[in-house]
XYZ file of C-alpha atoms in Angstrom:
442
model
C -33.406 15.479 34.268
C -34.087 14.659 37.917
C -36.878 12.241 36.976
C -34.461 10.465 34.636
C -31.609 10.490 37.213
C -29.380 12.403 34.770
C -26.376 14.621 35.450
C -25.834 17.906 33.555
C -22.091 18.630 33.282
C -21.994 22.079 31.604
C -21.652 24.781 34.269
C -20.571 27.769 32.118
C -22.634 29.812 29.606
C -22.461 28.520 26.035
C -24.282 31.417 24.347
C -23.942 34.879 25.858
C -24.946 34.338 29.523
C -27.165 31.266 28.979
C -26.309 27.541 29.283
C -28.005 26.317 26.096
C -25.720 23.374 25.216
C -25.923 20.479 27.657
C -23.960 17.288 28.253
C -26.104 14.693 30.036
C -25.069 11.361 31.532
C -26.675 8.777 33.793
C -23.472 8.501 35.862
C -21.332 11.368 37.121
C -17.995 9.639 36.410
C -18.771 9.020 32.720
C -17.877 12.593 31.689
C -14.625 14.357 32.632
C -12.328 17.236 31.600
C -15.219 19.341 30.284
C -14.124 22.732 28.897
C -16.211 25.456 27.223
C -14.207 26.998 24.374
C -14.752 29.768 21.805
C -17.348 29.458 19.032
C -16.652 27.443 15.871
C -16.703 29.526 12.684
C -19.628 31.952 12.557
C -21.719 30.156 15.184
C -22.843 32.171 18.209
C -22.707 29.038 20.383
C -19.486 28.070 22.136
C -17.815 24.715 21.649
C -18.048 22.181 24.478
C -15.157 19.713 24.709
C -15.201 16.723 27.072
C -14.011 13.149 27.575
C -16.320 10.144 27.812
C -15.167 7.118 29.784
C -16.371 3.972 28.050
C -15.349 0.460 27.148
C -14.480 -0.088 23.512
C -14.016 -3.205 21.411
C -11.572 -1.305 19.201
C -8.087 -2.703 19.762
C -5.335 -0.132 19.463
C -2.643 -1.262 17.045
C 0.645 -2.099 18.716
C 2.409 -2.914 15.458
C 6.056 -1.931 15.616
C 7.489 -0.401 12.454
C 11.009 0.665 11.503
C 11.784 4.330 12.092
C 13.829 4.736 8.899
C 14.357 8.467 9.424
C 16.495 7.723 12.487
C 18.292 4.701 11.014
C 22.099 4.536 11.198
C 22.697 3.401 7.612
C 26.364 4.408 7.668
C 26.961 1.998 10.543
C 25.001 -0.686 8.687
C 27.187 -0.243 5.600
C 30.378 -0.657 7.661
C 28.999 -3.838 9.246
C 27.887 -5.224 5.867
C 31.348 -4.625 4.382
C 32.862 -7.039 6.934
C 30.526 -9.956 6.108
C 31.981 -12.782 3.991
C 28.819 -13.869 2.188
C 30.565 -16.702 0.307
C 31.691 -18.256 3.585
C 28.372 -17.624 5.326
C 26.342 -19.392 2.612
C 28.824 -22.154 1.734
C 27.390 -25.693 1.735
C 23.826 -24.648 2.564
C 20.655 -25.531 0.671
C 18.798 -22.713 -1.099
C 16.228 -22.362 1.689
C 18.984 -22.428 4.331
C 20.972 -19.793 2.398
C 17.946 -17.513 2.298
C 17.272 -18.072 6.014
C 20.910 -17.256 6.877
C 20.736 -14.074 4.766
C 17.392 -13.088 6.317
C 18.636 -13.685 9.883
C 21.693 -11.546 9.186
C 19.569 -8.688 7.781
C 17.083 -8.949 10.662
C 19.966 -8.564 13.113
C 21.291 -5.511 11.245
C 17.813 -3.938 11.189
C 17.561 -4.495 14.951
C 21.011 -3.025 15.610
C 20.918 0.062 13.408
C 17.249 1.052 12.955
C 15.008 1.957 15.909
C 11.347 0.956 15.940
C 8.282 3.015 16.755
C 4.650 2.152 17.382
C 2.372 2.438 14.375
C -0.837 4.440 14.769
C -0.392 5.740 18.325
C -3.853 5.941 19.927
C -5.328 9.307 20.757
C -2.858 11.347 18.729
C -4.314 13.344 15.842
C -1.575 14.716 13.597
C -2.208 17.750 11.382
C 0.884 18.036 9.140
C -0.090 21.549 8.032
C -0.111 22.806 11.645
C 2.919 25.141 11.728
C 4.337 26.951 14.752
C 2.761 30.197 13.524
C -0.698 28.577 13.415
C -0.244 27.048 16.896
C 0.748 30.433 18.338
C -2.272 32.054 16.675
C -4.647 29.421 18.111
C -3.164 29.973 21.578
C -3.600 33.744 21.246
C -7.200 33.248 20.095
C -8.003 31.182 23.204
C -6.383 33.807 25.461
C -8.336 36.687 23.875
C -11.534 34.638 24.219
C -10.953 34.106 27.957
C -10.207 37.830 28.376
C -13.374 38.822 26.483
C -15.467 36.398 28.563
C -14.015 37.816 31.753
C -14.325 41.542 30.911
C -17.380 41.427 28.641
C -16.384 44.725 26.951
C -17.128 45.254 23.223
C -13.441 46.132 22.632
C -12.196 42.788 23.976
C -14.851 40.879 22.018
C -13.755 42.703 18.841
C -10.121 41.745 19.555
C -11.217 38.129 19.921
C -13.138 38.174 16.613
C -10.154 39.783 14.829
C -7.854 37.094 16.179
C -10.391 34.421 15.239
C -10.462 35.662 11.614
C -6.640 35.802 11.492
C -6.334 32.240 12.825
C -8.889 30.957 10.327
C -6.971 32.593 7.461
C -3.664 31.074 8.608
C -5.217 27.608 8.864
C -6.711 27.893 5.368
C -3.371 29.099 3.979
C -1.449 26.330 5.789
C -3.766 23.610 4.445
C -3.561 24.913 0.875
C 0.235 25.131 1.032
C 0.558 21.604 2.392
C -1.855 20.146 -0.184
C -0.049 21.970 -3.002
C 3.244 20.493 -1.784
C 1.738 16.972 -1.656
C 0.386 17.323 -5.202
C 3.747 18.598 -6.469
C 5.616 15.629 -4.930
C 3.130 12.960 -6.032
C 5.630 11.253 -8.369
C 8.376 10.966 -5.756
C 6.114 10.479 -2.709
C 2.716 9.260 -3.843
C 2.179 7.389 -0.578
C 1.873 10.596 1.477
C -0.573 12.076 -1.045
C -2.952 9.098 -1.035
C -2.703 8.701 2.746
C -3.837 12.321 3.130
C -6.671 11.869 0.613
C -7.808 8.688 2.376
C -8.056 10.545 5.700
C -10.330 13.114 4.027
C -12.863 10.541 2.892
C -16.157 10.850 4.734
C -16.965 7.147 4.484
C -14.500 4.528 5.714
C -15.135 1.230 3.932
C -14.063 -2.034 5.534
C -14.159 -5.616 4.306
C -17.387 -7.451 5.050
C -19.660 -8.681 6.278
C -19.534 -11.342 3.566
C -22.194 -13.746 2.363
C -21.571 -17.472 2.006
C -22.989 -19.634 -0.792
C -25.847 -20.629 1.524
C -26.725 -16.953 2.142
C -25.357 -16.907 5.687
C -23.623 -13.675 6.788
C -19.979 -14.061 7.824
C -18.631 -11.338 10.129
C -15.584 -12.564 12.107
C -12.171 -11.461 10.764
C -10.782 -14.998 10.556
C -14.001 -16.396 9.043
C -14.071 -13.613 6.411
C -10.381 -14.206 5.604
C -11.050 -17.936 5.172
C -14.060 -17.224 2.926
C -12.027 -14.888 0.678
C -9.080 -17.282 0.645
C -11.320 -20.176 -0.419
C -12.830 -18.092 -3.225
C -9.500 -16.766 -4.536
C -8.113 -20.317 -4.523
C -11.212 -21.789 -6.169
C -11.125 -19.518 -9.248
C -7.711 -20.810 -10.323
C -7.795 -23.347 -13.140
C -7.607 -26.992 -12.074
C -5.507 -28.040 -15.028
C -6.054 -31.446 -16.630
C -2.565 -32.642 -17.652
C -3.621 -36.082 -18.917
C -3.978 -34.831 -22.501
C -1.232 -32.255 -23.046
C -0.783 -31.408 -26.718
C 2.684 -31.025 -28.188
C 3.286 -27.325 -28.732
C 5.369 -26.333 -31.727
C 6.938 -22.992 -30.937
C 8.099 -20.210 -33.191
C 11.878 -20.299 -32.742
C 12.279 -17.254 -34.961
C 15.758 -17.169 -36.418
C 17.273 -20.605 -36.962
C 20.495 -19.291 -35.380
C 18.697 -18.445 -32.130
C 20.272 -20.246 -29.167
C 18.291 -21.881 -26.365
C 18.122 -19.864 -23.135
C 19.299 -22.365 -20.521
C 21.038 -20.260 -17.866
C 21.174 -16.684 -16.629
C 24.211 -14.928 -15.185
C 23.401 -12.140 -12.721
C 25.936 -9.322 -12.636
C 26.512 -6.917 -9.765
C 25.582 -3.999 -12.052
C 22.174 -5.527 -12.885
C 21.335 -6.111 -9.210
C 22.505 -2.627 -8.217
C 20.276 -1.205 -10.962
C 17.275 -3.082 -9.566
C 18.123 -1.970 -6.022
C 18.391 1.634 -7.170
C 14.919 1.416 -8.670
C 13.371 0.176 -5.408
C 10.911 2.604 -3.842
C 12.066 3.030 -0.257
C 8.551 3.875 1.013
C 7.027 0.584 -0.166
C 5.845 -1.925 2.439
C 7.954 -5.050 3.068
C 6.613 -8.466 2.116
C 5.973 -11.447 4.428
C 9.741 -11.814 5.059
C 9.811 -8.409 6.823
C 12.835 -7.079 4.895
C 12.251 -3.398 4.164
C 13.124 -2.029 0.686
C 15.112 0.837 2.262
C 17.324 -1.662 4.097
C 17.776 -3.836 1.003
C 19.189 -0.841 -0.905
C 22.310 -1.204 1.286
C 23.164 -4.793 0.289
C 24.052 -6.532 -2.979
C 22.111 -9.784 -3.540
C 24.234 -11.193 -6.376
C 25.294 -14.396 -4.560
C 21.770 -15.312 -3.391
C 20.311 -14.630 -6.846
C 22.993 -16.568 -8.718
C 22.778 -19.583 -6.389
C 19.004 -19.655 -6.825
C 19.321 -19.560 -10.642
C 22.154 -22.130 -10.750
C 20.160 -24.594 -8.618
C 16.791 -23.877 -10.248
C 15.292 -23.601 -6.749
C 13.189 -20.805 -5.236
C 13.159 -20.216 -1.443
C 9.768 -20.876 0.119
C 9.532 -17.269 1.364
C 9.520 -16.011 -2.228
C 6.402 -18.063 -2.983
C 4.353 -16.626 -0.109
C 2.347 -13.398 -0.385
C 0.153 -11.267 1.852
C -3.152 -10.853 -0.003
C -5.566 -7.949 0.458
C -9.054 -7.981 -1.102
C -9.755 -4.889 -3.209
C -13.433 -4.153 -3.912
C -14.328 -3.783 -7.619
C -18.080 -3.365 -8.109
C -21.503 -4.762 -7.170
C -22.464 -5.912 -3.688
C -19.693 -5.752 -1.084
C -21.022 -8.885 0.611
C -20.054 -11.137 -2.338
C -16.426 -12.420 -2.284
C -16.469 -12.556 -6.108
C -16.762 -8.760 -6.273
C -13.288 -8.308 -4.775
C -9.981 -9.013 -6.467
C -6.812 -10.077 -4.628
C -3.844 -7.707 -4.440
C -0.627 -9.526 -3.484
C 2.346 -8.243 -1.509
C 5.139 -10.840 -1.994
C 8.791 -10.776 -0.945
C 10.601 -7.687 -2.284
C 13.774 -9.734 -2.880
C 11.857 -12.412 -4.800
C 10.203 -9.742 -6.971
C 13.627 -8.315 -7.843
C 14.897 -11.645 -9.177
C 11.612 -12.146 -11.046
C 12.249 -8.780 -12.714
C 15.806 -9.797 -13.679
C 14.562 -13.063 -15.243
C 11.712 -11.267 -17.039
C 14.183 -8.822 -18.626
C 16.409 -11.661 -19.883
C 13.478 -13.712 -21.266
C 12.018 -10.624 -22.998
C 15.379 -9.885 -24.622
C 15.610 -13.546 -25.725
C 12.150 -13.442 -27.347
C 12.836 -10.093 -29.031
C 16.174 -11.269 -30.433
C 14.410 -14.215 -32.096
C 11.601 -11.955 -33.334
C 9.101 -14.223 -31.566
C 6.930 -11.368 -30.271
C 4.824 -10.047 -33.142
C 4.420 -6.377 -33.986
C 0.679 -6.676 -33.249
C 1.458 -7.416 -29.575
C 1.031 -4.316 -27.406
C 0.458 -5.656 -23.885
C 3.603 -6.113 -21.708
C 5.845 -4.814 -24.480
C 8.268 -1.990 -23.741
C 7.259 1.244 -25.487
C 3.724 -0.010 -26.165
C 0.479 0.253 -24.199
C -3.323 0.327 -24.456
C -2.957 3.772 -26.040
C -0.648 2.576 -28.852
C -2.976 -0.379 -29.450
C -5.998 1.915 -29.681
C -4.208 4.368 -31.976
C -3.107 1.599 -34.371
C -6.578 0.027 -34.363
C -8.263 3.411 -34.933
C -5.941 4.189 -37.851
C -6.682 0.838 -39.495
C -10.465 1.174 -39.114
C -10.674 4.798 -40.318
C -8.470 4.093 -43.344
C -10.761 1.184 -44.373
C -13.891 3.307 -43.863
C -12.327 6.080 -45.985
C -11.877 3.540 -48.795
C -15.536 2.509 -48.471
C -14.741 -0.956 -47.095
C -16.989 -2.570 -44.478
C -15.442 -3.236 -41.046
C -16.589 -5.854 -38.555
C -15.097 -5.880 -35.059
C -15.251 -8.773 -32.581
C -14.260 -8.068 -28.973
C -13.170 -10.901 -26.680
C -12.483 -10.728 -22.969
C -10.964 -13.468 -20.806
C -12.565 -13.566 -17.365
C -9.913 -13.755 -14.605
C -7.275 -14.236 -17.293
C -4.253 -14.285 -14.939
C -5.915 -16.618 -12.434
C -6.740 -19.142 -15.142
C -3.355 -19.442 -16.888
C -2.690 -23.224 -17.090
C 0.791 -23.580 -15.590
C 1.809 -26.862 -17.229
C 0.865 -25.567 -20.701
C 2.701 -22.314 -19.944
C 5.866 -24.303 -19.204
C 5.404 -26.284 -22.448
C 5.152 -23.017 -24.417
C 8.281 -21.597 -22.791
C 10.168 -24.763 -23.718
C 8.866 -24.564 -27.291
C 10.195 -21.000 -27.570
C 13.748 -21.984 -26.653
C 13.743 -21.586 -22.861
C 15.133 -24.608 -21.016
C 17.787 -25.811 -18.582
C 17.919 -24.236 -15.131
C 15.902 -21.212 -16.291
C 12.883 -23.404 -17.068
C 13.427 -25.404 -13.869
C 13.484 -22.158 -11.820
C 10.184 -21.011 -13.392
C 8.550 -24.397 -12.689
C 9.738 -24.237 -9.079
C 8.520 -20.631 -8.812
C 5.031 -21.608 -10.000
C 4.724 -24.547 -7.578
C 3.360 -24.542 -3.993
C 2.502 -20.837 -3.853
C 0.385 -19.650 -0.954
């Protein structure tokens, strides 16, 4: 140690009366607050706890998030009741209406909901740590100090008894908390998966990525650009010079064309009620819990009547989710989008109306299982299995051909999609809104 100019910081015995566990540093000031504690589990060595002073390139997150638990939603409701939305939005373009609404909601969030710092550095939270467990840990440390000081077999036995009791309480507390998380997974799945994620031994991050030339890309911005370029590249570059005329199945001859949609207060309230309050807000920053306090009928109806979609509703935060293969290849990740919550609600309203329109005209065939209410992969498999087994029972041969569309959603040709919608009796402002919704997304 002297030859290497090292400092040994442990001054108390770590096993019986011997100092067997050392903390060495080449500078005295690097190590501070060193404490020798009781043994961990069944080990006969004591724990050594200390702080290391060092520079780190890890930047502590200073992201401010809404503290919804302390929000004054009653005060927000009273303030919202006094707003004349018709007057506030009168004479404005669709984008200006949305901006005015967003500014108003931002102000209400600021007034009635406090903010707190996300991921406070240095604070490890154990949700299962009850007052009883804390008291038991404190008692264990006190009995350890007493046993160290007196050295009598009686005091050491008291310490070991208290150690066993504390260990049992911790195990019981963890099991109870995990059982509670599992029981509430339907209503609060976020807490469950957050807890599971913390338990993972390996933390996987994005990158480093590999470019087409084989060069490794490591910077956050460079990796984001690489993924963005790939996700944008896989979309179909549609050739619209030779669009075929699509003859749609209009079902019943009495079926009317769907040209406009009227949004009722009841429909919007139903969508708001179904919002999950613990979901993250989109790029517009409006939290689902806050949106549950306001009716969006006027904004929705004005958007549908004009056939225009605010720019905010066409912007999404995209996160790459690893699928399989090498992590360095951008093609082995798929994009998960987090768009505006408000925009998604109106999309859901329009989807419900279009689905009802197609069902009323009997345009959707019985063989369709995907995206049909009451049907799924399971119903498709069951029906297919029944058909195959019945043919085999009759001694008939069965040939099966499986087809899979690679990146099916990414490669939907938008102009042809619009032509199909028009052929199936969807026109007017509804079709114009969909065209506007599909354009200039980023």
